[in-house]
mmCIF file of C-alpha atoms in Angstrom:
data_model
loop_
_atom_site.group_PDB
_atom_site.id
_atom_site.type_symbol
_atom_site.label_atom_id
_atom_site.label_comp_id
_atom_site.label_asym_id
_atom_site.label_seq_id
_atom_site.Cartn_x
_atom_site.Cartn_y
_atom_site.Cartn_z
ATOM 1 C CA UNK A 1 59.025 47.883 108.338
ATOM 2 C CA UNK A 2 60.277 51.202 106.816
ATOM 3 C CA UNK A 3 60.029 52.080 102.968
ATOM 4 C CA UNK A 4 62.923 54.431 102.025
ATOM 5 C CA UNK A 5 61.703 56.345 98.251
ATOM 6 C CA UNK A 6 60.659 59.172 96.296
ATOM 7 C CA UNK A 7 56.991 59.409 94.907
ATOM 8 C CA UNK A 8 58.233 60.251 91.555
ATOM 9 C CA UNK A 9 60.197 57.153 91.071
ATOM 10 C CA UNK A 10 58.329 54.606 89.110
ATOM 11 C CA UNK A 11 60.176 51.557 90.753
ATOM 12 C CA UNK A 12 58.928 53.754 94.267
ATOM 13 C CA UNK A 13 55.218 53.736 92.783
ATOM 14 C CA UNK A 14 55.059 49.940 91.849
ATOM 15 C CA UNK A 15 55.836 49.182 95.695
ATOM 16 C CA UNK A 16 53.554 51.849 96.736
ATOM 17 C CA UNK A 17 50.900 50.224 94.614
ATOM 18 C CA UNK A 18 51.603 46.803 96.042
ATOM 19 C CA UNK A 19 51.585 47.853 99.874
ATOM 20 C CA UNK A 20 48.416 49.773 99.300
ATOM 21 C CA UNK A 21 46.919 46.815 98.067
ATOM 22 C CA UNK A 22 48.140 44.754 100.658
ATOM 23 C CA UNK A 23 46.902 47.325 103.024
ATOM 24 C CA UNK A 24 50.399 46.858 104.880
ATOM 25 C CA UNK A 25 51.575 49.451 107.908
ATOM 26 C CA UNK A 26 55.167 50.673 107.074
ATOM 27 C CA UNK A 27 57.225 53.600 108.026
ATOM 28 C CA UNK A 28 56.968 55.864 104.690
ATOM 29 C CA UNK A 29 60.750 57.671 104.415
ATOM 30 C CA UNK A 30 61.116 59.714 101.492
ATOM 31 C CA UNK A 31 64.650 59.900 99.779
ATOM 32 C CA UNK A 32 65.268 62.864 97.423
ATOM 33 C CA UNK A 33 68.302 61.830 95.379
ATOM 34 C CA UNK A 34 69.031 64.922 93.570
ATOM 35 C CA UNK A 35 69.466 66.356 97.122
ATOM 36 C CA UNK A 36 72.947 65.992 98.772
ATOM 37 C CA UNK A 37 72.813 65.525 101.852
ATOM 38 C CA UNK A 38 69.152 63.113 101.481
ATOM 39 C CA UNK A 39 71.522 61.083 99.490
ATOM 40 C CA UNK A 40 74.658 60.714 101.387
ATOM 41 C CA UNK A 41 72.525 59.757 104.587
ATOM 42 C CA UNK A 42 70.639 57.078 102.262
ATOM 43 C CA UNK A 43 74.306 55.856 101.251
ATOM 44 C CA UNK A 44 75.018 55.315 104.401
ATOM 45 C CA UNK A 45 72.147 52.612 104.571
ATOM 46 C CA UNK A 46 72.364 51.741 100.760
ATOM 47 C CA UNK A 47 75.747 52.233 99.248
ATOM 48 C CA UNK A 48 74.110 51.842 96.080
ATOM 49 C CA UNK A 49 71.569 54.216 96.517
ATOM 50 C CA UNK A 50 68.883 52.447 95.005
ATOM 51 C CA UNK A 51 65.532 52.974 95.503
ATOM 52 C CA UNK A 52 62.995 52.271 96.416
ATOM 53 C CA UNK A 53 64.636 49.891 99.542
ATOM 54 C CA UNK A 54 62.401 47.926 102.442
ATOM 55 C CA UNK A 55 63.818 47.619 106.013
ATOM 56 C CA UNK A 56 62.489 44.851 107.959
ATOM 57 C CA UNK A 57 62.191 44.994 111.791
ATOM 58 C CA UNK A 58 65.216 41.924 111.306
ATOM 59 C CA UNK A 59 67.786 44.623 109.979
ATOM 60 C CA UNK A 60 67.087 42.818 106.250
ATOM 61 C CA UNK A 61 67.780 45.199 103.232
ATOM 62 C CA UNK A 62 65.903 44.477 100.091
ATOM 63 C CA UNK A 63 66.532 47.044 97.323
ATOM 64 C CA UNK A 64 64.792 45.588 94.348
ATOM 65 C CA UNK A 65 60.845 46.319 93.629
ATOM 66 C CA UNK A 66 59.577 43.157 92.353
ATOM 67 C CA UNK A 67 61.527 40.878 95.499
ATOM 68 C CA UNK A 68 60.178 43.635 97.790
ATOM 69 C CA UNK A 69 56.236 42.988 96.736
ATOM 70 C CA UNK A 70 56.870 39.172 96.446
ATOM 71 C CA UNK A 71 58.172 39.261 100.052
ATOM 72 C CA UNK A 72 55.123 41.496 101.503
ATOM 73 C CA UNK A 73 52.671 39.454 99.560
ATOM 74 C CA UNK A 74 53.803 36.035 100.902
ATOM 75 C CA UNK A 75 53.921 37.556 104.570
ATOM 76 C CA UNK A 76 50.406 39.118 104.410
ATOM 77 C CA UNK A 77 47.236 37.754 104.538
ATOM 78 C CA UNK A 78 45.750 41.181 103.993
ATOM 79 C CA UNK A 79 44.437 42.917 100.976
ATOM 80 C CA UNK A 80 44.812 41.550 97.556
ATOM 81 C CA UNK A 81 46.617 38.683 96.918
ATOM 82 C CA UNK A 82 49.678 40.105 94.027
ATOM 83 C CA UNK A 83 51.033 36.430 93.433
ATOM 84 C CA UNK A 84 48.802 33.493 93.246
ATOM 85 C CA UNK A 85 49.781 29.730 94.395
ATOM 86 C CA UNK A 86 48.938 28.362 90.721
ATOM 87 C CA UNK A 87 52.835 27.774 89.413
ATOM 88 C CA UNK A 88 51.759 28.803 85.634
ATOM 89 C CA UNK A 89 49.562 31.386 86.822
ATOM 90 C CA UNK A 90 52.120 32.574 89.203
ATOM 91 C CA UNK A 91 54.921 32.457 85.719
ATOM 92 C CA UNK A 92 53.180 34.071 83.513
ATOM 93 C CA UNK A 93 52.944 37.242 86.005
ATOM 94 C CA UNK A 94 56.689 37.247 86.973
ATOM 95 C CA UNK A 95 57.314 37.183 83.073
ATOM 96 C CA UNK A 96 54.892 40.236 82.232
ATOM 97 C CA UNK A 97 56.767 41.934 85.305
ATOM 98 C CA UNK A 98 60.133 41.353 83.725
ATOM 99 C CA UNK A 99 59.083 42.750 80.313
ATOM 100 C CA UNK A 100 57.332 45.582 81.434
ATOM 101 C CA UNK A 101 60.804 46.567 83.280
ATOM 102 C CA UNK A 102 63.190 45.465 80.535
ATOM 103 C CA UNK A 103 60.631 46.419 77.246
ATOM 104 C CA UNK A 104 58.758 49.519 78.672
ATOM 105 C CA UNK A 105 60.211 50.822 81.990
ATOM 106 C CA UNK A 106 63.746 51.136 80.506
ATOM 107 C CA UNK A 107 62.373 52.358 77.018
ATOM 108 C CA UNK A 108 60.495 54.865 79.322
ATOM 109 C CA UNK A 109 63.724 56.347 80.790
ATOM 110 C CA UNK A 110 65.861 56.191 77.661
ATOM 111 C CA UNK A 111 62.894 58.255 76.207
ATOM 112 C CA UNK A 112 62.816 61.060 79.044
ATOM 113 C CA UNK A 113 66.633 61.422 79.143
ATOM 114 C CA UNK A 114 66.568 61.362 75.283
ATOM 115 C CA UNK A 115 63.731 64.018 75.069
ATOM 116 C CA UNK A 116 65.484 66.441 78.238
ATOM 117 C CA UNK A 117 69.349 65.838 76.784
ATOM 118 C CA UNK A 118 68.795 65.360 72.681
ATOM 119 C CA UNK A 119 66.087 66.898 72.085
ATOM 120 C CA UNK A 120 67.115 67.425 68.439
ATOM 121 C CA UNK A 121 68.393 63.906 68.034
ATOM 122 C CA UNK A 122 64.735 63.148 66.341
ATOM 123 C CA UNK A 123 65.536 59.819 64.932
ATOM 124 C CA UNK A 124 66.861 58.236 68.065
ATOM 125 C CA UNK A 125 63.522 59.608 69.669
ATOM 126 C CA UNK A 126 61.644 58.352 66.916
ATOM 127 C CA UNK A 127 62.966 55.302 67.354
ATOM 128 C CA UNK A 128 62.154 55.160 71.083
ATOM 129 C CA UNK A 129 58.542 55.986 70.938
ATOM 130 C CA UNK A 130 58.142 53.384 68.257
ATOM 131 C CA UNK A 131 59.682 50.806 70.420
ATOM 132 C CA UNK A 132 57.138 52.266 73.242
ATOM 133 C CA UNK A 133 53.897 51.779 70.924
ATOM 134 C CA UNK A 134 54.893 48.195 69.756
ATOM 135 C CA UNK A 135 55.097 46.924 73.557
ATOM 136 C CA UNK A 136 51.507 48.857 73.974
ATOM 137 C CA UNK A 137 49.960 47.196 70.887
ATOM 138 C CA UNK A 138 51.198 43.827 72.395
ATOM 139 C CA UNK A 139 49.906 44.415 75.692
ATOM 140 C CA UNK A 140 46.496 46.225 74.309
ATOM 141 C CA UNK A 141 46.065 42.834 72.425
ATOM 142 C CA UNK A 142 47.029 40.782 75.918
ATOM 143 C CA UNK A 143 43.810 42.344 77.619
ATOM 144 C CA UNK A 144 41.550 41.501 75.008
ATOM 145 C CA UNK A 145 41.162 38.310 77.104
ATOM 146 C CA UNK A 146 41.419 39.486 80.249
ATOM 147 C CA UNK A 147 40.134 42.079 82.879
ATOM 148 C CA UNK A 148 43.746 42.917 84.445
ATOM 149 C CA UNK A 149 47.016 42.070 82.783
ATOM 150 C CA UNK A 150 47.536 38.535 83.410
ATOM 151 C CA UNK A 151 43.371 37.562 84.926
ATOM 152 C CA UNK A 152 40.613 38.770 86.554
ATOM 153 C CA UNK A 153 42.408 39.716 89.162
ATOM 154 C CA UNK A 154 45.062 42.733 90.358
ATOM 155 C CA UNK A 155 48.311 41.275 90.550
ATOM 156 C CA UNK A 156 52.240 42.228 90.760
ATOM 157 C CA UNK A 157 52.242 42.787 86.904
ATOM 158 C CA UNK A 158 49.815 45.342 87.338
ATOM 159 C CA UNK A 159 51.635 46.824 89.798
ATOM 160 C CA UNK A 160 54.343 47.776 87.669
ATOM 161 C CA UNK A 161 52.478 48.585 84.485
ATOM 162 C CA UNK A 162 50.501 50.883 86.121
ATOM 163 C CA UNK A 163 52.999 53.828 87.153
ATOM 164 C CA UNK A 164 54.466 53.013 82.976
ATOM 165 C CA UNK A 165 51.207 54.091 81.221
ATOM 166 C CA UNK A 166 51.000 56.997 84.125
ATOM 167 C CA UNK A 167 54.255 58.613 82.795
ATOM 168 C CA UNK A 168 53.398 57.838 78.997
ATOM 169 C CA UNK A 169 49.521 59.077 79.545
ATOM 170 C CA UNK A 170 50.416 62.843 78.156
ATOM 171 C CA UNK A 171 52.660 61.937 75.174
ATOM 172 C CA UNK A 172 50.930 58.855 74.192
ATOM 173 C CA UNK A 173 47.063 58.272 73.248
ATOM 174 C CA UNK A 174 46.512 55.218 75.668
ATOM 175 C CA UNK A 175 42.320 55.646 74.934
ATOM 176 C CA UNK A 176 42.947 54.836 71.357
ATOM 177 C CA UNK A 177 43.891 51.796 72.033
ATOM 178 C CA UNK A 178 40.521 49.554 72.447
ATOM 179 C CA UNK A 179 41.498 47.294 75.498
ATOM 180 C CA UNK A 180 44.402 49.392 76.583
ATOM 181 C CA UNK A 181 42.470 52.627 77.216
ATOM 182 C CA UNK A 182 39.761 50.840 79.013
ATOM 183 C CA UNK A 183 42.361 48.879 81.140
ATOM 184 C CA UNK A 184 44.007 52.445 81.829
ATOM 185 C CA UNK A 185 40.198 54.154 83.107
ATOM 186 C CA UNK A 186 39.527 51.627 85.217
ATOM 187 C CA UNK A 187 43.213 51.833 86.987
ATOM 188 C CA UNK A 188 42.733 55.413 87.656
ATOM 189 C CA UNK A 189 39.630 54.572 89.760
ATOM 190 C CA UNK A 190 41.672 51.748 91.810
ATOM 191 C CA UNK A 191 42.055 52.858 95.248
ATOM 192 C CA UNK A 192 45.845 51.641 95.514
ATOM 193 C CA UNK A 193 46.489 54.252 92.654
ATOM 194 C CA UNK A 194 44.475 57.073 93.977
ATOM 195 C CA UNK A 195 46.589 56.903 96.856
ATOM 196 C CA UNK A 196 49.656 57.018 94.957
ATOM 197 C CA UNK A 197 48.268 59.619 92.757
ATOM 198 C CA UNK A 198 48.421 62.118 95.505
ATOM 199 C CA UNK A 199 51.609 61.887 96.364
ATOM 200 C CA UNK A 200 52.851 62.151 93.371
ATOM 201 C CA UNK A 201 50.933 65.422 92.715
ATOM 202 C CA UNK A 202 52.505 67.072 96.088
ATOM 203 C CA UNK A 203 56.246 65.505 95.163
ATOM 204 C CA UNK A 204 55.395 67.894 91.842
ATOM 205 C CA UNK A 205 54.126 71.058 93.692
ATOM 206 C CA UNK A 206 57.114 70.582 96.176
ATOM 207 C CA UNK A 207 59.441 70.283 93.042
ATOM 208 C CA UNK A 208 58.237 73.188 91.406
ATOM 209 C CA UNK A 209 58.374 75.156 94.601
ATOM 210 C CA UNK A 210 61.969 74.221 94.915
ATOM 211 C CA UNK A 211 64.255 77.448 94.003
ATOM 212 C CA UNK A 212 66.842 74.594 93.276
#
Protein backbone atom coordinates (compact mmCIF):
# COMPACT_ATOMS: atom_id res chain seq x y z
CA UNK A 1 0.00 0.00 0.00
CA UNK A 2 1.21 3.59 -0.74
CA UNK A 3 0.64 6.64 1.72
CA UNK A 4 0.39 9.88 -0.34
CA UNK A 5 1.17 13.15 2.52
CA UNK A 6 3.17 15.82 3.84
CA UNK A 7 4.95 15.47 7.32
CA UNK A 8 3.68 18.74 8.39
CA UNK A 9 0.09 17.91 8.05
CA UNK A 10 -1.42 16.90 11.30
CA UNK A 11 -4.16 14.62 9.65
CA UNK A 12 -0.57 13.13 7.73
CA UNK A 13 1.01 12.66 11.38
CA UNK A 14 -2.05 10.86 13.03
CA UNK A 15 -1.69 8.09 10.17
CA UNK A 16 1.96 8.16 10.48
CA UNK A 17 1.52 7.54 14.17
CA UNK A 18 -0.92 4.71 13.58
CA UNK A 19 1.23 2.77 10.85
CA UNK A 20 4.26 3.12 13.04
CA UNK A 21 2.48 1.51 15.64
CA UNK A 22 1.18 -1.04 13.59
CA UNK A 23 4.62 -1.52 12.32
CA UNK A 24 2.94 -1.69 8.71
CA UNK A 25 5.26 -1.65 5.26
CA UNK A 26 3.82 1.08 2.91
CA UNK A 27 5.15 3.07 0.09
CA UNK A 28 5.80 6.64 1.88
CA UNK A 29 4.88 9.44 -1.11
CA UNK A 30 5.15 12.83 0.01
CA UNK A 31 2.67 15.49 -1.47
CA UNK A 32 3.68 19.18 -1.12
CA UNK A 33 0.45 21.10 -1.73
CA UNK A 34 1.69 24.54 -1.85
CA UNK A 35 3.76 23.21 -4.82
CA UNK A 36 2.09 23.24 -8.31
CA UNK A 37 2.91 20.81 -10.09
CA UNK A 38 3.08 18.12 -6.61
CA UNK A 39 -0.48 19.12 -6.53
CA UNK A 40 -1.87 18.85 -9.93
CA UNK A 41 -0.23 15.25 -10.23
CA UNK A 42 -1.97 14.41 -6.71
CA UNK A 43 -5.32 15.76 -8.40
CA UNK A 44 -5.01 13.58 -10.82
CA UNK A 45 -5.32 10.65 -8.19
CA UNK A 46 -7.44 12.76 -5.66
CA UNK A 47 -9.54 15.42 -7.25
CA UNK A 48 -10.01 16.67 -3.92
CA UNK A 49 -6.65 16.86 -2.95
CA UNK A 50 -6.96 15.72 0.40
CA UNK A 51 -4.48 14.40 2.36
CA UNK A 52 -3.23 12.35 3.78
CA UNK A 53 -4.83 9.39 1.15
CA UNK A 54 -3.98 5.33 1.37
CA UNK A 55 -3.75 3.29 -1.89
CA UNK A 56 -4.36 -0.28 -1.51
CA UNK A 57 -2.73 -2.89 -3.81
CA UNK A 58 -6.90 -3.29 -4.92
CA UNK A 59 -6.84 0.30 -6.58
CA UNK A 60 -9.09 1.41 -3.22
CA UNK A 61 -8.79 5.21 -2.35
CA UNK A 62 -9.37 6.14 1.22
CA UNK A 63 -8.80 9.86 1.92
CA UNK A 64 -9.94 10.27 5.46
CA UNK A 65 -7.40 9.67 8.60
CA UNK A 66 -9.47 8.05 11.12
CA UNK A 67 -11.16 5.27 8.23
CA UNK A 68 -7.54 4.92 7.04
CA UNK A 69 -6.14 3.68 10.73
CA UNK A 70 -9.43 1.74 11.40
CA UNK A 71 -8.83 -0.13 8.10
CA UNK A 72 -4.93 -0.91 8.81
CA UNK A 73 -5.73 -1.84 12.34
CA UNK A 74 -8.43 -4.43 11.50
CA UNK A 75 -6.07 -5.91 8.66
CA UNK A 76 -2.97 -6.21 10.92
CA UNK A 77 -2.12 -8.39 13.46
CA UNK A 78 1.07 -6.47 14.04
CA UNK A 79 2.04 -3.86 16.51
CA UNK A 80 -0.40 -2.26 18.79
CA UNK A 81 -3.78 -2.91 18.61
CA UNK A 82 -5.49 1.13 17.92
CA UNK A 83 -9.20 -0.23 18.24
CA UNK A 84 -10.17 -2.82 20.69
CA UNK A 85 -13.11 -5.56 20.17
CA UNK A 86 -14.94 -4.26 23.49
CA UNK A 87 -18.06 -2.22 21.67
CA UNK A 88 -18.03 0.55 24.64
CA UNK A 89 -14.44 0.50 24.82
CA UNK A 90 -14.17 0.64 21.14
CA UNK A 91 -17.09 4.02 21.40
CA UNK A 92 -15.68 5.83 23.69
CA UNK A 93 -12.32 6.04 21.47
CA UNK A 94 -14.11 6.86 18.14
CA UNK A 95 -15.89 9.70 20.23
CA UNK A 96 -12.55 11.22 21.77
CA UNK A 97 -11.27 10.94 18.01
CA UNK A 98 -14.18 12.97 16.75
CA UNK A 99 -13.75 15.73 19.37
CA UNK A 100 -10.26 16.06 19.21
CA UNK A 101 -10.86 16.79 15.27
CA UNK A 102 -14.01 18.89 15.59
CA UNK A 103 -13.00 20.70 19.33
CA UNK A 104 -9.13 20.94 19.00
CA UNK A 105 -7.82 20.09 15.48
CA UNK A 106 -10.13 22.67 13.81
CA UNK A 107 -9.68 25.25 16.76
CA UNK A 108 -5.93 24.52 16.01
CA UNK A 109 -6.16 25.73 12.36
CA UNK A 110 -8.60 28.58 12.89
CA UNK A 111 -5.89 29.69 15.46
CA UNK A 112 -2.77 29.49 12.99
CA UNK A 113 -4.64 31.15 10.08
CA UNK A 114 -6.01 33.69 12.64
CA UNK A 115 -2.50 34.38 14.17
CA UNK A 116 -0.59 34.45 10.26
CA UNK A 117 -3.75 36.57 8.56
CA UNK A 118 -5.24 38.82 11.74
CA UNK A 119 -2.77 39.12 13.70
CA UNK A 120 -4.25 42.31 15.19
CA UNK A 121 -7.73 40.89 15.39
CA UNK A 122 -6.81 40.12 19.31
CA UNK A 123 -10.23 39.31 20.47
CA UNK A 124 -11.05 36.73 17.88
CA UNK A 125 -7.56 35.19 18.91
CA UNK A 126 -8.39 35.53 22.35
CA UNK A 127 -11.25 33.84 21.87
CA UNK A 128 -9.58 30.92 20.07
CA UNK A 129 -6.95 30.12 22.57
CA UNK A 130 -9.60 30.14 25.23
CA UNK A 131 -11.63 27.68 23.36
CA UNK A 132 -8.09 25.69 23.01
CA UNK A 133 -7.43 25.67 26.96
CA UNK A 134 -11.06 24.61 27.88
CA UNK A 135 -10.78 21.33 25.59
CA UNK A 136 -7.15 20.85 27.43
CA UNK A 137 -8.59 21.29 30.96
CA UNK A 138 -11.26 18.65 29.92
CA UNK A 139 -8.92 16.29 28.57
CA UNK A 140 -6.12 17.01 31.48
CA UNK A 141 -9.05 16.00 33.84
CA UNK A 142 -9.89 12.74 31.39
CA UNK A 143 -6.29 11.30 32.23
CA UNK A 144 -6.55 11.65 35.76
CA UNK A 145 -7.95 8.09 35.46
CA UNK A 146 -6.11 6.80 32.95
CA UNK A 147 -2.53 6.14 31.54
CA UNK A 148 -3.41 7.03 27.71
CA UNK A 149 -6.50 8.90 26.64
CA UNK A 150 -9.19 6.47 26.73
CA UNK A 151 -7.00 3.21 28.99
CA UNK A 152 -3.95 1.78 29.63
CA UNK A 153 -3.35 1.32 26.41
CA UNK A 154 -2.21 3.44 22.98
CA UNK A 155 -5.08 3.67 20.87
CA UNK A 156 -6.54 5.67 17.67
CA UNK A 157 -7.49 8.62 20.03
CA UNK A 158 -4.06 8.97 20.87
CA UNK A 159 -3.13 8.95 17.59
CA UNK A 160 -4.72 12.05 16.79
CA UNK A 161 -4.18 13.97 19.99
CA UNK A 162 -0.77 13.52 19.79
CA UNK A 163 0.35 15.65 16.60
CA UNK A 164 -2.57 18.53 18.45
CA UNK A 165 -0.53 19.11 21.67
CA UNK A 166 2.77 18.89 19.22
CA UNK A 167 1.64 22.07 17.34
CA UNK A 168 0.21 23.81 20.60
CA UNK A 169 3.53 22.70 22.74
CA UNK A 170 5.32 26.34 22.07
CA UNK A 171 2.31 28.67 22.60
CA UNK A 172 0.67 26.72 25.24
CA UNK A 173 2.11 25.48 28.79
CA UNK A 174 1.02 21.72 28.37
CA UNK A 175 3.47 20.84 31.76
CA UNK A 176 1.24 22.99 33.83
CA UNK A 177 -1.31 21.01 33.46
CA UNK A 178 -0.90 18.00 36.17
CA UNK A 179 -2.05 14.92 34.05
CA UNK A 180 -1.77 16.63 30.74
CA UNK A 181 1.95 17.47 30.92
CA UNK A 182 2.81 14.08 32.15
CA UNK A 183 0.62 12.44 29.38
CA UNK A 184 2.57 14.85 26.87
CA UNK A 185 6.46 13.56 28.37
CA UNK A 186 5.72 10.29 28.11
CA UNK A 187 4.40 10.67 24.25
CA UNK A 188 7.56 12.27 23.29
CA UNK A 189 9.45 9.10 24.37
CA UNK A 190 6.92 6.76 22.26
CA UNK A 191 8.74 5.28 19.49
CA UNK A 192 5.77 5.83 16.88
CA UNK A 193 6.32 9.64 17.63
CA UNK A 194 10.03 9.72 17.53
CA UNK A 195 9.72 8.50 14.18
CA UNK A 196 7.38 11.06 13.17
CA UNK A 197 9.32 13.62 14.96
CA UNK A 198 12.06 13.39 12.45
CA UNK A 199 10.37 13.92 9.65
CA UNK A 200 8.80 16.59 10.63
CA UNK A 201 12.09 18.32 11.63
CA UNK A 202 13.60 17.70 7.91
CA UNK A 203 9.98 18.81 6.19
CA UNK A 204 11.06 22.21 8.37
CA UNK A 205 14.79 22.44 7.31
CA UNK A 206 13.61 21.64 3.66
CA UNK A 207 10.95 24.48 4.09
CA UNK A 208 13.21 26.93 5.30
CA UNK A 209 15.72 26.05 2.65
CA UNK A 210 13.09 26.67 0.08
CA UNK A 211 13.85 30.20 -1.77
CA UNK A 212 10.00 29.92 -2.46
Amino acid sequence: MKLYYHPLCRYSQKVLIALYEKQAYFHPQIVDLTHAKSRHDFKSLSPLARLPLLLLHDDTKLPESSIIIELIDSILDTGTQLLPQNMKHSLEIRLYDRLIEHDLHQVITAFEVAKKHHPMDQIKLKGLKNNINTFLSEIDDKLSSSYWLCSEHFSLADCGLIPCLSSLQHEFQLLHYEHLGRYWMQAQLRGAYLQVKQEVELAEMEKDADPE
